[in-house]
Short mmCIF file of C-alpha atoms in Angstrom, two decimals:
data_model
loop_
_atom_site.label_atom_id
_atom_site.label_comp_id
_atom_site.label_asym_id
_atom_site.label_seq_id
_atom_site.Cartn_x
_atom_site.Cartn_y
_atom_site.Cartn_z
CA MET A 220 -83.23 -63.63 1.20
CA THR A 221 -85.42 -60.77 2.28
CA ILE A 222 -85.51 -57.19 1.13
CA ASP A 223 -84.31 -56.11 4.60
CA SER A 224 -81.14 -58.16 4.25
CA ILE A 225 -80.38 -56.68 0.81
CA LEU A 226 -80.90 -52.95 1.51
CA PRO A 227 -78.02 -52.39 4.00
CA SER A 228 -75.43 -53.68 1.53
CA MET A 229 -76.71 -51.70 -1.46
CA ARG A 230 -74.62 -48.91 -3.02
CA ILE A 231 -76.80 -46.57 -4.96
CA GLY A 232 -75.44 -45.96 -8.42
CA GLY A 233 -74.11 -49.39 -9.03
CA ALA A 234 -70.95 -51.27 -8.26
CA GLY A 235 -68.64 -48.97 -10.38
CA ALA A 236 -69.68 -45.68 -8.76
CA PRO A 237 -66.92 -45.52 -6.08
CA GLY A 238 -64.17 -45.67 -8.70
CA LEU A 239 -65.91 -43.02 -10.74
CA LEU A 240 -66.23 -40.76 -7.68
CA ASN A 241 -62.54 -41.13 -6.81
CA GLY A 242 -61.52 -40.41 -10.37
CA VAL A 243 -63.72 -37.34 -10.56
CA GLY A 244 -62.28 -36.13 -7.22
CA ARG A 245 -58.70 -36.52 -8.39
CA THR A 246 -59.44 -34.78 -11.65
CA ASN A 247 -61.18 -31.95 -9.83
CA ALA A 248 -58.19 -31.54 -7.46
CA SER A 249 -55.74 -31.49 -10.37
CA LEU A 250 -57.91 -28.95 -12.15
CA ALA A 251 -58.02 -26.73 -9.05
CA ARG A 252 -54.23 -26.99 -8.73
CA VAL A 253 -53.66 -25.92 -12.33
CA GLN A 254 -56.11 -23.07 -11.91
CA MET A 255 -54.23 -21.90 -8.77
CA GLN A 256 -50.89 -22.16 -10.61
CA LEU A 257 -52.28 -20.01 -13.40
CA VAL A 258 -53.68 -17.44 -10.96
CA LEU A 259 -50.37 -17.21 -9.02
CA GLY A 260 -48.14 -17.76 -12.02
CA GLN A 261 -46.11 -20.27 -10.00
CA ALA A 262 -44.99 -23.72 -11.08
CA MET A 263 -44.76 -24.92 -7.46
CA LEU A 264 -47.39 -24.25 -4.83
CA ARG A 265 -45.49 -26.06 -2.05
CA ALA A 266 -41.84 -26.84 -1.47
CA SER A 267 -42.73 -30.52 -1.39
CA ASP A 268 -43.78 -30.33 -5.03
CA ASP A 269 -40.06 -30.36 -6.02
CA PRO A 270 -37.70 -30.12 -3.02
CA GLN A 271 -34.48 -29.61 -5.00
CA ARG A 272 -36.00 -27.04 -7.30
CA SER A 273 -37.63 -25.28 -4.36
CA ALA A 274 -34.30 -25.09 -2.48
CA ALA A 275 -32.54 -23.65 -5.52
CA LEU A 276 -35.34 -21.14 -5.99
CA ALA A 277 -35.15 -20.07 -2.33
CA ARG A 278 -31.39 -19.47 -2.61
CA LEU A 279 -31.85 -17.52 -5.82
CA THR A 280 -34.64 -15.41 -4.32
CA ALA A 281 -32.49 -14.53 -1.31
CA SER A 282 -29.60 -13.58 -3.58
CA LEU A 283 -31.90 -11.43 -5.70
CA GLU A 284 -33.21 -9.63 -2.64
CA GLN A 285 -29.65 -8.90 -1.54
CA SER A 286 -28.82 -7.58 -4.99
CA LEU A 287 -31.87 -5.32 -5.03
CA THR A 288 -31.09 -4.02 -1.54
CA ARG A 289 -27.48 -3.27 -2.46
CA SER A 290 -28.62 -1.57 -5.66
CA ASP A 291 -30.83 0.75 -3.61
CA LEU A 292 -27.95 1.46 -1.21
CA LEU A 293 -25.58 2.17 -4.10
CA LEU A 294 -28.08 4.65 -5.51
CA ARG A 295 -28.44 6.35 -2.12
CA GLY A 296 -24.68 6.49 -1.66
CA ALA A 297 -24.08 7.92 -5.11
CA ASN A 298 -26.81 10.51 -4.56
CA LEU A 299 -25.25 11.63 -1.26
CA LEU A 300 -21.81 11.95 -2.81
CA GLU A 301 -23.14 13.81 -5.84
CA ALA A 302 -25.09 16.15 -3.55
CA SER A 303 -21.83 17.20 -1.86
CA ASP A 304 -20.38 18.49 -5.11
CA ALA A 305 -22.32 21.76 -5.24
CA PRO A 306 -21.53 22.94 -1.66
CA LEU A 307 -17.87 21.98 -2.12
CA ALA A 308 -17.74 23.92 -5.39
CA ARG A 309 -19.28 26.95 -3.70
CA SER A 310 -16.81 26.59 -0.83
CA LEU A 311 -13.93 26.78 -3.29
CA ASP A 312 -15.44 29.96 -4.71
CA LEU A 313 -15.69 31.46 -1.22
CA LEU A 314 -12.05 30.68 -0.44
CA ALA A 315 -10.99 32.12 -3.76
CA GLU A 316 -13.00 35.25 -3.00
CA ALA A 317 -11.27 35.59 0.37
CA ARG A 318 -7.91 35.09 -1.31
CA ALA A 319 -8.69 37.84 -3.82
CA LEU A 320 -9.72 40.28 -1.07
CA VAL A 321 -6.33 40.28 0.62
CA SER A 322 -2.90 41.01 -0.78
CA LYS A 323 0.07 40.01 1.37
CA ASP A 324 2.04 42.92 -0.05
CA THR A 325 -0.39 45.83 0.36
CA THR A 326 -3.23 45.03 2.77
CA ALA A 327 -1.25 45.65 5.96
CA SER A 328 -0.40 49.18 4.84
CA LEU A 329 -4.00 50.17 4.11
CA PRO A 330 -5.79 52.68 6.38
CA GLU A 331 -7.56 51.14 9.35
CA SER A 332 -11.01 51.87 7.92
CA GLU A 333 -10.23 49.93 4.73
CA ARG A 334 -8.74 47.04 6.67
CA GLN A 335 -11.84 46.93 8.85
CA ALA A 336 -14.05 46.83 5.74
CA ILE A 337 -12.05 43.87 4.40
CA ALA A 338 -12.37 42.15 7.78
CA THR A 339 -16.15 42.61 7.66
CA GLU A 340 -16.27 40.98 4.23
CA LEU A 341 -14.16 38.11 5.54
CA ASP A 342 -16.66 37.63 8.40
CA GLN A 343 -19.44 37.36 5.83
CA LEU A 344 -17.45 34.79 3.85
CA ILE A 345 -16.89 32.77 7.03
CA ALA A 346 -20.65 32.80 7.71
CA ARG A 347 -21.39 31.66 4.15
CA LEU A 348 -18.76 28.93 4.39
CA THR A 349 -20.43 27.73 7.59
CA THR A 350 -23.70 27.44 5.66
CA GLU A 351 -22.00 25.34 2.98
CA GLY A 352 -20.40 23.18 5.66
CA ASN A 353 -23.87 22.53 7.09
CA ALA A 354 -25.36 21.54 3.70
CA ARG A 355 -27.98 18.76 3.77
CA PHE A 356 -29.40 16.16 1.43
CA GLY A 357 -32.81 15.34 2.83
CA SER A 358 -32.27 14.84 6.55
CA VAL A 359 -28.56 14.01 6.18
CA HIS A 360 -25.94 16.66 6.91
CA LEU A 361 -23.42 15.89 4.20
CA PHE A 362 -20.31 16.86 6.19
CA GLY A 363 -21.28 15.61 9.65
CA GLY A 364 -19.47 12.28 9.41
CA THR A 365 -21.25 9.61 11.41
CA ARG A 366 -23.20 12.34 13.23
CA ALA A 367 -25.24 13.24 10.19
CA GLY A 368 -28.39 14.22 12.04
CA GLY A 369 -27.22 17.61 13.32
CA ALA A 370 -25.40 20.63 11.93
CA PRO A 371 -21.65 19.88 12.11
CA TRP A 372 -20.47 23.51 12.26
CA ASN A 373 -21.43 26.05 14.91
CA HIS A 374 -19.92 29.39 15.85
CA ARG A 375 -18.61 29.14 19.39
CA GLY A 376 -16.68 31.84 21.25
CA ASP A 377 -13.59 32.85 19.29
CA GLY A 378 -13.99 30.23 16.59
CA VAL A 379 -16.08 27.71 14.68
CA LEU A 380 -16.73 24.41 16.43
CA TYR A 381 -16.80 21.13 14.51
CA MET A 382 -19.43 18.79 15.97
CA GLY A 383 -19.02 15.99 13.43
CA ARG A 384 -17.35 12.66 14.14
CA GLY A 385 -15.90 9.83 12.13
CA ARG A 386 -14.93 9.46 8.48
CA GLY A 387 -18.43 9.58 7.05
CA LEU A 388 -21.89 8.02 7.02
CA ASP A 389 -22.18 4.34 6.05
CA VAL A 390 -25.66 3.62 4.68
CA GLY A 391 -24.99 -0.13 4.64
CA LEU A 392 -22.33 -0.52 1.95
CA GLY A 393 -19.47 -1.13 4.38
CA GLU A 394 -17.79 2.20 3.57
CA PRO A 395 -18.52 5.90 4.14
CA VAL A 396 -20.61 7.55 1.44
CA THR A 397 -20.36 11.09 2.77
CA ILE A 398 -17.31 13.33 3.16
CA SER A 399 -16.59 14.30 6.74
CA GLY A 400 -16.27 17.97 7.62
CA HIS A 401 -12.73 17.30 8.80
CA GLU A 402 -11.77 15.78 5.45
CA ALA A 403 -13.34 18.62 3.48
CA PHE A 404 -12.56 21.67 5.60
CA GLY A 405 -10.27 20.62 8.47
CA GLY A 406 -12.24 20.11 11.67
CA VAL A 407 -9.88 18.82 14.36
CA SER A 408 -6.27 19.45 15.31
CA ARG A 409 -3.34 17.09 15.53
CA ARG A 410 -3.27 14.69 18.46
CA VAL A 411 -1.79 15.34 21.89
CA ASP A 412 -1.08 11.79 23.00
CA LEU A 413 -1.18 10.59 26.56
CA SER A 414 2.26 9.20 27.29
CA GLY A 415 2.95 5.58 26.45
CA THR A 416 0.93 2.71 25.01
CA VAL A 417 -1.52 0.81 27.21
CA ASP A 418 -4.01 -2.04 26.95
CA LEU A 419 -7.20 -0.35 25.80
CA SER A 420 -9.28 -3.49 25.36
CA ALA A 421 -11.62 -2.10 28.04
CA GLY A 422 -12.12 1.04 26.00
CA LEU A 423 -13.28 4.05 27.96
CA GLU A 424 -13.35 1.95 31.12
CA THR A 425 -9.54 1.68 31.03
CA PRO A 426 -8.21 2.97 34.38
CA LEU A 427 -6.07 6.09 34.18
CA ALA A 428 -3.60 4.29 36.43
CA ALA A 429 -2.59 2.30 33.33
CA TRP A 430 -0.66 5.36 32.15
CA GLY A 431 1.47 5.29 35.31
CA ALA A 432 1.01 8.99 36.02
CA GLY A 433 0.43 8.49 39.74
CA PRO A 434 -2.14 10.45 41.77
CA LEU A 435 -3.68 13.15 39.59
CA GLY A 436 -4.18 16.76 40.53
CA SER A 437 -5.26 19.67 38.34
CA ILE A 438 -4.33 20.94 34.89
CA ARG A 439 -4.87 24.20 33.06
CA ILE A 440 -6.67 24.12 29.70
CA SER A 441 -7.04 27.18 27.49
CA VAL A 442 -8.59 27.56 24.05
CA GLY A 443 -8.32 31.14 22.89
CA SER A 444 -9.89 33.37 25.53
CA MET A 445 -11.46 30.42 27.35
CA VAL A 446 -9.38 29.24 30.31
CA GLN A 447 -10.26 26.52 32.80
CA VAL A 448 -8.43 24.94 35.74
CA VAL A 449 -9.56 21.31 35.66
CA ASP A 450 -9.51 19.07 38.73
CA LEU A 451 -8.70 15.48 37.72
CA SER A 452 -8.22 14.10 41.21
CA GLY A 453 -11.55 12.27 41.05
CA ALA A 454 -11.00 10.80 37.58
CA VAL A 455 -10.56 7.03 37.69
CA THR A 456 -11.10 5.87 34.10
CA LEU A 457 -10.54 7.22 30.60
CA ARG A 458 -14.30 7.82 30.48
CA ASP A 459 -14.01 10.08 33.53
CA LEU A 460 -11.27 12.08 31.79
CA LYS A 461 -13.38 12.32 28.64
CA ASN A 462 -16.49 13.44 30.53
CA ILE A 463 -14.60 16.06 32.51
CA VAL A 464 -12.66 17.52 29.58
CA GLU A 465 -15.48 17.45 27.01
CA GLY A 466 -17.91 18.70 29.64
CA LEU A 467 -15.99 21.99 29.68
CA ASP A 468 -17.68 22.77 26.32
CA MET A 469 -14.46 24.28 24.97
CA GLY A 470 -14.25 22.11 21.86
CA VAL A 471 -11.65 19.79 23.39
CA ARG A 472 -12.03 16.05 22.70
CA VAL A 473 -10.66 12.89 24.27
CA GLU A 474 -10.33 9.95 21.86
CA PHE A 475 -8.60 6.58 21.74
CA ASP A 476 -7.73 3.67 19.48
CA ALA A 477 -7.77 0.24 21.10
CA ALA A 478 -5.77 -1.31 18.25
CA THR A 479 -2.74 0.93 18.84
CA GLY A 480 -3.16 1.36 22.58
CA LYS A 481 -3.06 5.14 22.26
CA ALA A 482 -5.36 7.80 23.73
CA TRP A 483 -5.17 11.48 22.91
CA ILE A 484 -6.67 14.95 23.14
CA ARG A 485 -7.66 17.12 20.17
CA ASN A 486 -8.88 20.65 19.57
CA ALA A 487 -12.09 20.85 17.50
CA LEU A 488 -12.52 24.63 17.68
CA SER A 489 -11.20 26.21 14.49
CA GLY A 490 -9.40 29.52 15.03
CA PRO A 491 -7.89 29.62 18.54
CA GLY A 492 -5.18 27.27 19.71
CA LEU A 493 -5.39 24.71 22.50
CA SER A 494 -2.91 24.89 25.35
CA ILE A 495 -2.63 22.38 28.21
CA SER A 496 -0.22 23.08 31.04
CA ASP A 497 0.76 22.32 34.59
CA LEU A 498 -0.06 24.52 37.53
CA THR A 499 2.48 25.83 40.01
CA GLY A 500 3.58 22.89 42.15
CA ASP A 501 1.42 20.40 40.21
CA ASP A 502 2.90 18.49 37.26
CA THR A 503 -0.20 16.39 36.42
CA ALA A 504 -0.24 17.46 32.75
CA THR A 505 3.44 16.58 32.32
CA ARG A 506 3.03 13.18 33.99
CA LEU A 507 0.07 12.37 31.72
CA GLY A 508 2.10 13.52 28.74
CA ILE A 509 -0.47 16.10 27.62
CA ASP A 510 1.38 19.32 28.50
CA THR A 511 1.50 20.99 25.09
CA LEU A 512 4.73 22.84 25.88
CA ALA A 513 6.99 20.66 27.99
CA THR A 514 10.62 19.60 27.71
CA TYR A 515 9.51 16.69 25.51
CA THR A 516 7.56 18.90 23.06
CA LEU A 517 8.91 18.74 19.53
CA LEU A 518 10.03 21.96 17.91
CA SER A 519 8.32 20.78 14.74
CA ASP A 520 4.99 21.27 16.57
CA PHE A 521 5.66 24.97 17.15
CA ASN A 522 3.89 27.69 15.18
CA ASP A 523 1.10 25.56 13.74
CA GLY A 524 3.57 22.97 12.51
CA ARG A 525 5.94 25.42 10.84
CA GLY A 526 8.55 24.65 13.49
CA VAL A 527 11.47 26.81 14.61
CA ARG A 528 13.74 28.30 11.96
CA PHE A 529 17.42 28.25 12.88
CA ALA A 530 20.17 30.09 11.08
CA VAL A 531 22.46 28.00 8.88
CA PRO A 532 26.18 28.84 8.69
CA GLY A 533 26.98 30.58 5.42
CA ILE A 534 23.31 31.01 4.44
CA ASP A 535 21.12 34.09 4.83
CA PRO A 536 17.95 32.72 6.52
CA VAL A 537 15.78 35.37 4.84
CA THR A 538 17.02 35.21 1.24
CA GLY A 539 18.52 31.72 1.26
CA GLN A 540 21.61 33.14 -0.47
CA PRO A 541 25.21 32.59 0.65
CA ALA A 542 26.18 34.90 3.50
CA ASN A 543 29.09 35.44 5.82
CA ASN A 544 27.63 34.27 9.12
CA THR A 545 28.37 31.71 11.79
CA GLY A 546 24.85 30.35 12.00
CA ALA A 547 24.36 31.66 15.54
CA ASP A 548 20.71 32.42 16.43
CA LEU A 549 20.25 34.44 19.63
CA LEU A 550 21.89 37.38 21.31
CA ILE A 551 20.93 37.49 25.00
CA SER A 552 21.92 40.62 26.94
CA LEU A 553 21.73 40.81 30.74
CA LYS A 554 21.09 43.84 32.95
CA ASP A 555 24.69 43.94 34.18
CA GLY A 556 25.95 44.49 30.63
CA ARG A 557 27.16 40.99 29.89
CA PHE A 558 25.82 39.11 26.90
CA PHE A 559 26.21 35.78 25.13
CA VAL A 560 25.36 34.22 21.79
CA VAL A 561 23.35 31.02 21.38
CA ASP A 562 23.98 28.83 18.35
CA PHE A 563 21.34 26.21 17.72
CA THR A 564 22.34 23.35 15.45
CA ASN A 565 20.13 20.26 15.37
CA GLU A 566 17.94 20.62 18.46
CA THR A 567 14.55 18.94 18.07
CA THR A 568 12.85 19.34 21.47
CA VAL A 569 12.19 22.15 23.93
CA GLY A 570 14.42 20.44 26.48
CA GLN A 571 17.35 20.49 24.06
CA VAL A 572 16.75 24.19 23.31
CA LEU A 573 16.81 25.05 27.02
CA ALA A 574 19.96 22.99 27.53
CA THR A 575 21.71 24.80 24.65
CA ILE A 576 20.76 28.25 26.01
CA ASN A 577 21.97 27.40 29.51
CA ALA A 578 25.18 25.85 28.13
CA ALA A 579 25.89 29.01 26.13
CA ALA A 580 25.43 31.12 29.27
CA ALA A 581 27.77 28.85 31.23
CA ALA A 582 30.37 29.05 28.44
CA ALA A 583 30.25 32.85 28.80
CA GLY A 584 31.01 32.56 32.53
CA ILE A 585 27.46 33.23 33.67
CA SER A 586 26.23 30.99 36.50
CA GLN A 587 22.77 29.49 36.81
CA ALA A 588 22.21 31.69 39.84
CA GLU A 589 22.66 34.70 37.56
CA PHE A 590 20.77 33.42 34.52
CA PHE A 591 18.58 30.41 33.83
CA ALA A 592 16.32 29.29 31.00
CA GLY A 593 13.37 27.06 31.92
CA LEU A 594 9.61 26.75 31.52
CA ARG A 595 6.81 28.80 32.99
CA ALA A 596 5.35 27.12 36.07
CA ASN A 597 1.75 28.19 35.45
CA GLY A 598 0.82 28.31 31.81
CA ASN A 599 2.99 27.58 28.81
CA GLY A 600 6.04 29.31 27.39
CA LEU A 601 9.77 29.52 27.87
CA LEU A 602 10.88 31.47 30.96
CA LEU A 603 14.21 33.30 31.00
CA THR A 604 15.39 34.74 34.34
CA ASP A 605 18.11 37.41 34.78
CA ASN A 606 19.14 37.79 38.42
CA THR A 607 21.98 40.20 37.69
CA ALA A 608 21.82 43.89 38.62
CA GLY A 609 22.73 46.86 36.49
CA PRO A 610 21.41 49.76 34.46
CA GLY A 611 21.01 47.78 31.24
CA GLY A 612 17.96 45.97 29.96
CA PHE A 613 17.33 42.25 29.78
CA THR A 614 16.80 41.42 26.08
CA VAL A 615 16.64 38.55 23.62
CA ALA A 616 17.35 39.47 20.00
CA GLY A 617 17.80 37.57 16.79
CA PHE A 618 21.28 37.02 15.39
CA ASN A 619 22.29 36.51 11.74
CA ASN A 620 18.69 37.32 10.80
CA SER A 621 17.63 34.08 12.51
CA TRP A 622 13.92 33.60 13.26
CA ALA A 623 14.64 31.44 16.31
CA ALA A 624 13.80 34.11 18.94
CA GLU A 625 10.50 34.92 17.23
CA ASP A 626 9.57 31.29 16.62
CA LEU A 627 10.40 30.32 20.21
CA GLY A 628 8.27 33.21 21.51
CA ILE A 629 11.06 34.93 23.47
CA LEU A 630 11.92 37.88 21.22
CA GLY A 631 11.90 41.15 23.16
CA GLY A 632 13.13 42.69 26.37
CA THR A 633 12.26 43.96 29.81
CA THR A 634 13.66 46.11 32.59
CA GLY A 635 12.64 43.41 35.04
CA ALA A 636 14.19 40.06 35.81
CA VAL A 637 11.94 37.76 33.76
CA ILE A 638 11.11 37.28 30.11
CA ALA A 639 8.01 35.10 29.98
CA GLY A 640 7.81 33.71 26.48
CA GLU A 641 4.68 33.34 24.39
CA ASP A 642 3.13 29.93 23.93
CA ARG A 643 4.17 29.04 20.38
CA ALA A 644 3.25 25.35 20.71
CA GLN A 645 -0.51 25.75 20.86
CA VAL A 646 -2.51 23.05 19.08
CA ALA A 647 -4.72 24.56 16.39
CA VAL A 648 -6.94 23.18 13.65
CA ASP A 649 -5.27 23.38 10.25
CA GLY A 650 -8.38 24.11 8.22
CA ALA A 651 -10.40 26.58 6.20
CA PHE A 652 -12.18 28.23 9.14
CA THR A 653 -8.99 28.65 11.16
CA TRP A 654 -7.14 30.40 8.36
CA LEU A 655 -10.03 32.65 7.40
CA LEU A 656 -10.40 33.70 11.03
CA ARG A 657 -6.68 34.31 11.38
CA LEU A 658 -6.60 36.17 8.07
CA ARG A 659 -9.33 38.47 9.37
CA ASP A 660 -7.46 39.08 12.64
CA ALA A 661 -4.18 39.74 10.83
CA VAL A 662 -5.89 42.22 8.49
CA ILE A 663 -7.41 44.08 11.45
CA ALA A 664 -4.01 44.18 13.18
CA GLY A 665 -2.18 45.25 10.02
CA ASP A 666 0.20 42.33 10.54
CA PRO A 667 2.01 41.54 7.26
CA LEU A 668 3.61 38.33 8.55
CA GLY A 669 0.29 37.13 9.96
CA ILE A 670 -1.43 37.90 6.65
CA SER A 671 1.22 35.97 4.73
CA ILE A 672 0.97 32.94 7.02
CA ALA A 673 -2.84 32.99 6.90
CA LEU A 674 -2.89 33.22 3.11
CA ASP A 675 -0.62 30.18 2.93
CA GLY A 676 -3.12 28.42 5.17
CA VAL A 677 -6.02 29.45 2.91
CA ASP A 678 -4.13 28.00 -0.05
CA ARG A 679 -3.82 24.70 1.81
CA ALA A 680 -7.54 24.84 2.60
CA VAL A 681 -8.29 25.28 -1.11
CA ASP A 682 -6.23 22.19 -1.87
CA ARG A 683 -8.05 20.28 0.84
CA VAL A 684 -11.54 21.15 -0.38
CA ALA A 685 -10.57 20.45 -4.00
CA LEU A 686 -9.17 17.06 -3.02
CA ALA A 687 -12.33 16.21 -1.07
CA ARG A 688 -14.47 17.24 -4.03
CA SER A 689 -12.52 15.14 -6.52
CA GLY A 690 -12.55 12.21 -4.09
CA ALA A 691 -16.32 12.45 -3.67
CA GLY A 692 -16.79 12.60 -7.44
CA ALA A 693 -14.58 9.58 -8.02
CA LYS A 694 -16.37 7.55 -5.37
CA ALA A 695 -19.80 8.54 -6.71
CA SER A 696 -18.73 7.43 -10.17
CA ARG A 697 -17.49 4.11 -8.82
CA LEU A 698 -20.74 3.46 -6.96
CA ALA A 699 -22.77 4.33 -10.06
CA MET A 700 -20.71 1.93 -12.18
CA GLU A 701 -21.13 -0.82 -9.61
CA ARG A 702 -24.88 -0.24 -9.63
CA VAL A 703 -25.02 -0.55 -13.43
CA ALA A 704 -23.11 -3.83 -13.25
CA LEU A 705 -25.38 -5.03 -10.44
CA GLU A 706 -28.49 -4.20 -12.45
CA GLU A 707 -27.30 -6.60 -15.17
CA ILE A 708 -26.90 -9.29 -12.53
CA VAL A 709 -30.41 -8.54 -11.23
CA VAL A 710 -31.84 -9.04 -14.74
CA GLN A 711 -30.11 -12.41 -14.96
CA GLN A 712 -31.28 -13.43 -11.49
CA LYS A 713 -34.87 -12.47 -12.28
CA SER A 714 -34.72 -14.41 -15.54
CA LEU A 715 -33.39 -17.51 -13.80
CA ARG A 716 -35.96 -17.17 -11.01
CA SER A 717 -38.69 -16.97 -13.62
CA LEU A 718 -37.30 -20.06 -15.31
CA LEU A 719 -37.30 -21.98 -12.04
CA GLY A 720 -40.45 -20.68 -10.42
CA ASP A 721 -42.86 -19.39 -13.03
CA ILE A 722 -45.46 -21.63 -14.65
CA ASP A 723 -45.31 -22.55 -18.34
CA LEU A 724 -48.53 -20.89 -19.50
CA ALA A 725 -48.86 -22.91 -22.72
CA GLU A 726 -48.29 -26.23 -20.97
CA ALA A 727 -50.60 -25.28 -18.08
CA SER A 728 -53.34 -24.13 -20.44
CA THR A 729 -53.19 -27.43 -22.30
CA ARG A 730 -53.41 -29.35 -19.04
CA LEU A 731 -56.30 -27.18 -17.91
CA SER A 732 -58.18 -27.98 -21.11
CA GLN A 733 -57.45 -31.69 -20.82
CA LEU A 734 -58.50 -31.84 -17.20
CA SER A 735 -61.71 -29.92 -17.94
CA VAL A 736 -62.65 -32.44 -20.65
CA GLN A 737 -61.70 -35.31 -18.35
CA LEU A 738 -63.79 -33.87 -15.52
CA GLN A 739 -66.81 -33.42 -17.77
CA ALA A 740 -66.49 -37.02 -19.00
CA GLY A 741 -66.22 -38.31 -15.44
CA LEU A 742 -69.25 -36.36 -14.31
CA ALA A 743 -71.26 -37.69 -17.28
CA ALA A 744 -70.27 -41.24 -16.49
CA LEU A 745 -71.12 -40.75 -12.88
CA ALA A 746 -74.54 -39.39 -13.87
CA ARG A 747 -75.27 -42.42 -15.97
CA ALA A 748 -74.17 -44.75 -13.21
CA GLY A 749 -76.41 -42.91 -10.77
CA SER A 750 -79.52 -43.67 -12.82
CA LEU A 751 -79.47 -47.45 -12.01
CA SER A 752 -82.66 -48.55 -10.25
CA LEU A 753 -83.17 -51.13 -7.53
CA LEU A 754 -84.99 -53.38 -10.00
CA ARG A 755 -82.08 -53.29 -12.48
CA TYR A 756 -79.79 -54.09 -9.55
CA LEU A 757 -82.00 -57.05 -8.59
CA GLY A 758 -82.18 -58.17 -12.18
#
């Protein structure tokens, strides 16, 4: 054997060195792992360390994150609701101040200068109420509904326009956490439904032909002093109708609900009433079902929902006390001296009212050629025509103190052949701004009945704001309570996560000490093994 044949097979350090090196390597790796666990505070550095425990920890972490997110959302929701309390409280004060300014018994009799001064104060209250309605919390307009980025109330023409939409802003809790302007103050009117129920699964792309109205022409839309003749002949879908009508910028909206198959029109301009009517020779509005004063219009929709008050046999309609009357309602006198009495009983629609008037005329021997009650052809209102000749006047008067002539809009007289009634079926917003505006107008006009009606409306507005305020407070309290309960769950989840994922410091420190001693011993042994010489190997 030569030295050359021995050298290639030699392992410096002796035959036991490889085992020592492997042992030192494993110890060093374990030591590094413990050190990393201590630095990170984690029991597991990889999911493979303990798959079941890691899976449970992942699920718990996800649940904790959801809980923390919801807790933040609950806090934001409660803050938004609580922020609405102050402007709602101030709004109640403003309405109470308006109520105190005006007395239904004395204001109408005041001199014009004093009534004008009261009207000026009411204008200031309306402006201040608009400011409260546009209150913000951060960048959120509290009463804008789902449109919380812009001011929901703007003065427009004769009224105050509500720009908000929806029930309220959902910050991620699955429910609104703001109070809409409509809920708090009254922002939109009742619905004027398109006739019938249709399949609205296509939403705004639903063809207007689905309503079976046939070829469309034009309609007349008026809101207060704003009047537009609207050509619908090019409208194909519900979206077209919406774009055309809302593009008028009159505060008129087109909305729909796919679940019920209904589409409708609303007035969002507080103050003036909305009127939709046919034009002469064009019954498009009637065929669509949106003529606000047609034969199908309910009497209960007249006069801002107050309806038409008929006389009751044996009852004084003013005092409500027993009286000796027949219950008849109208006395209609013609130019030729003839007259007839109309007795309404249980009529519920405009068509039934017209039929009763014409039947009463026929019963008095008056032909339809001589007298006829119908509807105005261009614009809304009842139309009474007297084709007789004579020196007398053509008049409609109340009978038995009935309010029917006034409520139907036909009280009065003329020397001509036609009494064109007022539109008493306009669609108005029943809300705070409407009644403050109408109260102001009634004060200026010295109208005691108008003042009384407007004050009743203000009282309803007070109830509405108070209800919205209490509702917001109750919801804020509920969200706060839910957040407190959720915080307890978060504490438990964090504790369990720590139990599953955090390192046991005492146990890890002990292992670190043991591994350090073991590593030092291994290195010492390796050093001794490395001192073997070639001669000792040969020996």
